[in-house]
Coordinates of C-alpha atoms in Angstrom, one line a residue:
Chain A
M26 CA 92.2 93.4 103.2
Y27 CA 92.9 95.5 105.8
T28 CA 89.1 95.3 106.8
Q29 CA 88.7 91.4 107.1
A30 CA 86.2 91.6 110.2
L31 CA 83.2 93.4 108.1
N32 CA 81.9 89.9 107.6
T33 CA 79.3 90.0 110.6
S34 CA 75.9 91.2 109.7
D35 CA 74.5 94.5 111.4
G36 CA 70.5 93.5 110.1
D37 CA 68.9 96.1 108.1
D38 CA 68.1 99.3 109.1
R39 CA 67.4 101.0 105.7
G40 CA 63.8 100.0 105.9
I41 CA 63.2 102.8 108.2
E42 CA 64.8 105.6 106.0
D43 CA 62.9 107.4 103.1
A44 CA 63.1 105.2 99.8
A45 CA 63.0 107.8 97.7
R46 CA 66.5 109.2 99.0
A47 CA 67.6 105.8 99.5
A48 CA 67.0 105.6 95.4
Q49 CA 68.5 108.7 94.1
F50 CA 71.2 107.4 96.7
Q51 CA 72.0 104.7 95.0
A52 CA 71.0 106.4 91.2
R53 CA 74.3 108.8 92.3
I54 CA 76.2 105.7 93.1
D55 CA 75.0 104.0 89.9
A56 CA 75.7 107.9 88.2
D57 CA 79.6 107.0 88.9
E58 CA 79.4 110.4 91.1
R59 CA 81.3 110.8 94.3
I60 CA 79.7 110.8 97.9
E61 CA 81.3 113.7 100.2
P62 CA 80.8 114.0 103.8
N63 CA 77.5 116.3 104.0
D64 CA 75.8 114.4 101.1
W65 CA 72.7 112.4 102.4
M66 CA 73.6 108.7 102.7
P67 CA 71.9 105.3 104.0
A68 CA 73.0 104.7 107.9
A69 CA 74.4 101.2 106.4
Y70 CA 76.4 102.8 104.3
R71 CA 77.9 105.4 106.7
K72 CA 78.3 102.5 109.1
T73 CA 80.6 100.2 106.6
L74 CA 82.0 102.4 105.5
T75 CA 83.2 103.8 108.8
R76 CA 84.2 100.4 110.1
Q77 CA 86.1 99.7 106.8
I78 CA 88.4 102.9 107.2
S79 CA 88.8 103.0 110.5
Q80 CA 89.8 99.1 110.3
H81 CA 92.0 100.0 107.3
A82 CA 93.6 102.9 109.7
H83 CA 94.5 100.4 112.5
S84 CA 95.5 98.3 110.2
E85 CA 98.4 100.8 109.2
I86 CA 99.2 102.4 112.7
V87 CA 99.8 98.4 113.8
G88 CA 101.5 97.6 110.4
M89 CA 104.0 99.9 112.2
L90 CA 104.8 97.4 114.9
P91 CA 106.1 94.1 113.0
E92 CA 109.1 96.6 110.6
G93 CA 109.7 98.9 113.1
N94 CA 111.2 96.0 115.0
W95 CA 114.0 95.9 112.7
I96 CA 115.0 99.6 112.3
T97 CA 117.7 99.3 114.6
R98 CA 119.0 96.5 113.2
A99 CA 118.9 97.1 109.4
P100 CA 121.9 95.9 107.7
T101 CA 123.1 98.9 106.8
L102 CA 122.7 102.8 106.9
R103 CA 120.8 103.0 103.3
R104 CA 118.4 99.6 104.7
K105 CA 117.9 101.7 107.8
A106 CA 117.0 105.6 106.7
A107 CA 114.7 103.6 103.4
L108 CA 112.8 101.5 106.7
L109 CA 112.5 104.1 108.5
A110 CA 110.9 106.4 106.3
K111 CA 108.7 102.9 105.0
V112 CA 107.6 103.3 109.0
Q113 CA 106.7 106.8 108.9
D114 CA 104.8 106.6 105.6
E115 CA 102.6 104.0 107.7
C116 CA 102.0 106.0 109.9
G117 CA 101.0 109.1 107.6
H118 CA 98.7 106.4 106.2
G119 CA 97.0 105.7 109.2
L120 CA 96.4 109.8 109.9
Y121 CA 94.9 110.1 106.3
L122 CA 92.5 107.4 106.8
Y123 CA 91.1 108.2 110.2
A124 CA 91.0 112.1 108.9
A125 CA 88.8 110.3 105.9
A126 CA 87.2 107.8 109.1
E127 CA 86.3 111.2 110.8
T128 CA 84.7 112.6 108.1
L129 CA 81.3 110.0 108.5
G130 CA 80.9 111.2 112.1
S131 CA 83.0 109.3 114.8
A132 CA 86.1 111.0 116.4
R133 CA 89.1 109.6 115.6
E134 CA 89.7 109.2 119.7
E135 CA 86.8 107.0 119.6
L136 CA 88.1 104.9 117.0
V137 CA 91.3 104.3 118.5
D138 CA 89.8 103.7 121.7
L139 CA 87.7 100.6 119.9
M140 CA 90.7 99.4 118.4
L141 CA 92.6 99.3 121.9
A142 CA 89.7 98.0 123.9
G143 CA 89.9 94.9 121.1
K144 CA 86.8 95.7 119.8
A145 CA 87.9 97.1 116.0
K146 CA 90.3 94.8 114.0
Y147 CA 92.8 95.1 112.0
S148 CA 94.6 93.2 109.5
S149 CA 95.7 89.6 110.3
I150 CA 98.6 89.5 108.5
F151 CA 100.1 92.1 111.1
N152 CA 100.0 89.1 114.0
Y153 CA 102.5 87.3 112.4
P154 CA 106.6 87.5 114.0
T155 CA 109.2 89.1 112.1
L156 CA 112.0 86.7 112.6
T157 CA 115.1 87.6 110.4
W158 CA 116.0 90.9 108.1
A159 CA 114.3 88.8 104.9
D160 CA 110.8 89.2 106.8
I161 CA 111.3 93.2 106.1
G162 CA 112.1 92.3 102.8
T163 CA 109.1 90.3 102.0
I164 CA 106.8 92.2 103.9
G165 CA 107.5 95.0 101.3
W166 CA 107.7 92.9 98.2
L167 CA 104.9 90.3 99.6
V168 CA 102.5 92.7 102.0
D169 CA 102.8 96.1 100.7
G170 CA 102.1 94.1 97.1
A171 CA 98.6 92.6 97.9
A172 CA 98.1 96.2 99.6
I173 CA 98.7 97.6 96.1
M174 CA 96.2 95.1 94.6
N175 CA 93.6 95.8 97.3
Q176 CA 94.0 99.7 97.4
I177 CA 94.5 100.8 93.4
P178 CA 90.7 100.1 93.3
L179 CA 89.8 101.8 96.3
C180 CA 91.0 105.2 94.7
R181 CA 87.9 104.6 92.8
C182 CA 85.3 103.8 95.8
S183 CA 82.5 106.0 95.7
Y184 CA 83.2 107.6 99.1
G185 CA 85.1 110.7 98.0
P186 CA 87.4 111.4 101.4
Y187 CA 88.5 107.7 100.8
A188 CA 88.9 107.6 97.4
R189 CA 91.0 110.6 98.2
A190 CA 93.2 109.1 101.0
M191 CA 93.7 106.0 99.1
I192 CA 95.2 108.1 95.7
R193 CA 97.8 109.6 98.3
V194 CA 98.2 106.0 99.9
C195 CA 98.9 104.3 96.7
K196 CA 101.5 106.6 95.3
E197 CA 103.7 106.1 98.5
E198 CA 103.1 101.8 98.6
S199 CA 105.0 102.1 95.4
F200 CA 108.6 102.7 96.9
H201 CA 107.5 100.0 99.6
Q202 CA 107.6 97.4 97.5
R203 CA 110.4 97.8 95.4
Q204 CA 112.1 98.7 98.4
G205 CA 111.2 95.4 99.8
F206 CA 112.1 93.4 96.4
E207 CA 115.3 95.1 96.3
I208 CA 116.3 93.8 100.0
M209 CA 114.9 90.5 98.6
L210 CA 117.0 90.6 95.1
T211 CA 119.8 90.9 97.2
L212 CA 119.3 88.7 99.5
C213 CA 118.8 86.5 96.8
R214 CA 122.1 87.1 95.1
G215 CA 124.2 86.3 98.3
T216 CA 125.0 83.4 100.3
R217 CA 123.8 80.2 100.6
E218 CA 122.9 81.3 103.7
Q219 CA 121.2 84.6 102.6
R220 CA 119.4 82.4 100.1
A221 CA 118.2 79.9 102.4
M222 CA 116.8 83.1 104.7
A223 CA 115.1 84.7 101.6
Q224 CA 113.2 81.4 101.0
N225 CA 112.5 80.4 104.5
A226 CA 110.9 84.4 105.2
L227 CA 108.9 83.6 101.5
D228 CA 107.7 79.7 103.0
R229 CA 106.4 81.5 106.1
W230 CA 104.6 84.8 104.7
W231 CA 103.3 82.9 101.4
W232 CA 100.1 81.8 102.6
P233 CA 99.3 84.5 105.3
V234 CA 99.5 86.6 102.3
L235 CA 97.3 85.1 100.5
M236 CA 94.8 85.5 103.3
M237 CA 95.0 88.9 103.4
F238 CA 92.5 89.1 100.6
G239 CA 89.7 88.4 102.9
P240 CA 87.8 85.0 102.8
P241 CA 86.7 82.8 99.5
D242 CA 84.0 84.9 97.6
K243 CA 81.4 82.4 98.4
V244 CA 81.3 83.1 102.2
S245 CA 82.0 86.8 102.1
Q246 CA 78.7 88.4 103.3
H247 CA 79.8 92.3 103.3
S248 CA 80.6 92.0 99.5
D249 CA 76.7 92.3 98.3
N250 CA 76.7 95.5 99.8
S251 CA 79.6 97.0 99.2
T252 CA 79.9 95.8 95.1
K253 CA 76.3 97.6 95.4
W254 CA 77.6 100.8 96.8
K255 CA 81.0 100.6 94.7
I256 CA 82.9 100.8 98.0
K257 CA 84.4 97.2 96.6
R258 CA 85.2 96.8 92.6
F259 CA 86.4 93.6 92.5
S260 CA 85.5 90.2 94.8
N261 CA 88.3 89.2 96.9
D262 CA 89.1 85.8 94.9
E263 CA 89.9 88.5 91.7
L264 CA 91.7 90.1 94.0
R265 CA 93.8 87.2 95.3
Q266 CA 94.4 85.6 91.6
K267 CA 95.3 89.1 90.4
F268 CA 98.0 89.0 92.9
V269 CA 99.3 85.5 92.6
D270 CA 99.7 86.0 88.7
A271 CA 101.6 89.0 89.2
T272 CA 104.0 87.3 92.1
V273 CA 104.9 84.3 90.9
P274 CA 107.0 85.4 87.6
Q275 CA 108.3 87.9 90.4
A276 CA 109.4 84.5 92.8
Q277 CA 110.6 82.9 89.6
F278 CA 113.0 86.3 88.7
L279 CA 114.4 86.1 92.5
G280 CA 114.7 82.1 92.1
L281 CA 112.5 81.2 95.3
T282 CA 110.3 78.4 95.3
I283 CA 106.7 79.4 96.3
P284 CA 105.8 77.1 99.0
D285 CA 102.6 75.4 97.2
P286 CA 103.9 72.8 95.0
D287 CA 100.4 72.0 93.4
M288 CA 100.1 75.3 92.0
R289 CA 99.8 74.8 88.4
Q290 CA 99.6 77.5 85.4
N291 CA 95.7 77.0 83.8
E292 CA 95.4 77.1 79.9
K293 CA 94.1 80.5 80.5
G294 CA 97.8 81.9 82.3
N295 CA 96.4 81.8 85.7
W296 CA 98.4 80.5 88.1
E297 CA 96.3 77.9 90.5
Y298 CA 96.7 77.4 93.9
S299 CA 95.7 75.0 96.6
P300 CA 93.0 75.2 98.8
I301 CA 93.8 78.2 101.9
D302 CA 93.3 77.3 105.5
W303 CA 91.0 79.3 106.6
N304 CA 91.1 77.5 110.3
E305 CA 94.4 79.5 110.5
F306 CA 92.4 82.9 109.1
N307 CA 89.8 82.6 111.5
Q308 CA 92.1 81.4 114.3
V309 CA 94.5 84.7 113.9
L310 CA 91.3 86.8 113.3
A311 CA 89.8 85.6 116.8
G312 CA 92.7 86.8 118.7
N313 CA 95.0 83.6 118.3
G314 CA 97.5 84.5 115.9
P315 CA 101.2 84.6 117.0
C316 CA 101.3 88.0 118.4
N317 CA 98.0 89.3 118.7
R318 CA 98.6 89.9 122.6
D319 CA 102.0 91.8 121.8
R320 CA 100.9 93.9 119.1
L321 CA 97.6 94.7 121.0
A322 CA 100.2 95.2 124.6
A323 CA 102.4 97.6 122.3
R324 CA 99.8 100.0 121.2
R325 CA 97.8 100.0 124.6
K326 CA 101.8 100.7 125.9
A327 CA 102.1 103.5 123.2
H328 CA 98.8 105.2 123.6
E329 CA 99.3 105.3 127.7
D330 CA 103.2 106.1 127.9
G331 CA 101.6 109.1 125.4
A332 CA 99.2 110.6 127.4
W333 CA 101.0 112.8 129.6
V334 CA 102.5 114.4 126.2
R335 CA 98.6 115.0 124.8
E336 CA 98.1 116.5 128.1
A337 CA 100.6 118.6 128.5
A338 CA 100.3 120.0 124.7
M339 CA 96.8 120.7 125.3
A340 CA 97.4 122.4 128.5
H341 CA 100.0 124.6 126.9
A342 CA 97.8 125.5 124.3
G343 CA 95.0 126.2 127.0
K344 CA 97.7 128.7 129.2
R345 CA 98.4 130.3 125.8
K346 CA 94.8 131.1 124.7
H347 CA 94.1 132.2 128.4
R348 CA 97.3 134.9 128.2
Q349 CA 96.4 135.9 124.7
L350 CA 92.8 137.0 125.5
A351 CA 94.1 138.4 129.0
Q352 CA 96.9 140.6 126.9
A353 CA 93.9 141.6 124.4
A354 CA 91.8 142.6 127.0
E355 CA 94.1 144.8 128.9
Chain B
M18 CA 89.2 106.3 130.1
A19 CA 87.6 107.6 126.8
T20 CA 91.0 109.5 125.5
P21 CA 89.8 113.2 125.4
N22 CA 89.5 115.4 121.6
V23 CA 92.7 117.0 120.5
P24 CA 91.1 120.4 118.3
L25 CA 90.9 119.5 114.3
W26 CA 93.2 121.5 111.4
E27 CA 92.2 121.9 108.1
V28 CA 95.6 121.8 105.8
F29 CA 96.6 123.6 102.9
I30 CA 99.3 123.6 100.6
R31 CA 101.5 125.7 98.3
S32 CA 103.0 123.4 95.6
R33 CA 104.6 125.4 93.8
N34 CA 105.4 129.2 93.3
G35 CA 102.7 130.9 91.2
L36 CA 100.2 128.5 92.9
A37 CA 97.4 128.8 95.3
H38 CA 97.4 127.1 98.4
K39 CA 94.7 124.2 97.8
H40 CA 93.3 121.6 100.7
V41 CA 94.9 118.5 101.1
G42 CA 93.3 116.9 104.3
S43 CA 93.2 117.6 108.2
L44 CA 94.8 116.7 111.2
H45 CA 94.3 117.1 114.9
A46 CA 96.6 119.3 117.1
A47 CA 96.9 120.8 120.4
D48 CA 97.4 124.4 119.0
A49 CA 98.6 125.7 115.7
T50 CA 102.6 125.7 116.3
L51 CA 101.8 121.5 116.6
A52 CA 99.6 121.7 114.2
L53 CA 102.0 123.3 111.3
Q54 CA 104.9 120.5 112.6
A55 CA 102.1 117.6 112.1
A56 CA 101.1 118.9 108.7
R57 CA 104.6 119.3 107.3
D58 CA 105.4 115.6 108.4
I59 CA 101.5 114.0 107.5
Y60 CA 101.4 116.0 104.0
T61 CA 105.2 116.7 102.8
R62 CA 107.0 114.1 103.1
R63 CA 108.2 114.0 99.2
G64 CA 108.6 117.6 98.5
E65 CA 105.1 118.3 97.5
G66 CA 104.8 121.7 99.5
L67 CA 106.7 125.5 99.7
S68 CA 104.0 126.7 101.9
I69 CA 101.6 125.3 104.5
W70 CA 98.2 126.8 106.3
V71 CA 96.4 125.4 108.8
V72 CA 93.3 126.7 109.6
P73 CA 91.0 125.3 112.9
S74 CA 88.2 123.3 111.5
S75 CA 85.3 124.7 113.4
A76 CA 86.5 128.3 111.6
I77 CA 85.0 126.9 108.5
T78 CA 81.9 127.8 107.4
A79 CA 80.6 125.9 104.4
S80 CA 77.3 125.9 101.8
D81 CA 75.0 123.0 102.5
P82 CA 75.2 120.4 99.7
S83 CA 71.6 119.7 99.9
E84 CA 70.6 123.1 98.7
K85 CA 73.6 123.2 96.0
G86 CA 70.7 123.9 93.6
M87 CA 69.5 127.0 95.0
M88 CA 72.7 128.3 95.7
F89 CA 74.1 128.1 92.3
E90 CA 71.0 128.2 90.3
P91 CA 72.3 132.0 89.3
A92 CA 75.2 130.5 87.5
E93 CA 73.0 128.1 85.8
S94 CA 71.0 130.0 84.1
K95 CA 73.5 133.0 82.4
I96 CA 74.6 131.1 79.7
Y97 CA 75.4 135.0 78.5
R98 CA 78.8 134.9 80.7
H99 CA 80.4 132.6 78.5
P100 CA 82.2 133.8 75.6
T101 CA 80.5 130.7 73.4
F102 CA 77.5 132.8 74.0
Y103 CA 78.7 135.2 71.4
D104 CA 78.4 134.8 67.5
V105 CA 81.7 135.6 65.7
P106 CA 82.0 135.7 61.7
D107 CA 84.7 133.0 61.5
E108 CA 86.7 135.8 58.9
V109 CA 87.5 137.6 61.9
G110 CA 89.5 134.7 63.0
H111 CA 90.6 134.2 66.5
M112 CA 89.4 136.5 69.3

């Protein structure tokens, strides 16, 4: 989902650790205990989580860009206020997540630097452009809808700080999805041009949204350990299917057509979708999506443009501390 | 160039009158004033708080989880500290 590039193996460094402690750790996981920052944990657990949580944080921050693109062009003041609040929430989510990642021992600044250097990933979905106002509706409805599907099970993840951050995030995401759906509903009840704009946005976002859940189970290398450690409670394909089944009736309500003519409902009631173009997904992850360069360039510019503010704040804090010490000494 | 580190703060929020401040998370800020403003923006966007405390994370002393057995043993072994330890006849009613 927000952590799609975990599918690279780091080798197994658990051999050098105390086998007894590892067994004890797994027993705690199996007993559904939460692991807290100062508890002993296998190095691979720490590494996997640091990567997963920081990639999730980067996704929230980069995710502000495609939507921020429409704040100044929202069609009404109501829509503008809601979109501004939503983008502000995404920033908040990024910050809760960086704080959770930091409890594993990496500084936020290091994690951010890795992202800016292009060495850490963020969700593939944010490398697609937001061409019309209907894209903002579609992002709220589908991208946030998919995120909720993925994040609700993460509220029960074995690592305490991540699970707690996810609880806050999930509470807020619900507003995001509803505001997106409302935008779509308004367009779909509007003029012929507005309906066409809504359909066009769905056509462009549908497949990239399905890719958000990550590679199919049979090629997802990271899932084994993540499942064993109860970081991941459902497989990519399970979550994707749940999302499709929840979304099809919503699209029908809107009167929109999902761009998959071969989609069929099977006897169990699940909607079977056509094969996904994983080549496109891999291309986007490799940096060749429509907006990869723009997104990274925008983040770098924001970081560089903000450098003087960070420096000034630290210099001011230092000066005041100095003055206080001097006064105390008098 | 690596981005220099900004100090870490722990955030505590009182959600309603009569309740204690509760830890809600942490954030980075250059000083206490900025930490309070950032805490408001990050942790109270939906009326979650009436009052905020920010404390430098470095000022917190924590117990060691690996020694929790020894640390909390005195509480484990004194069941006579709980009301259910004492027998009160049913006739006496609620006490």
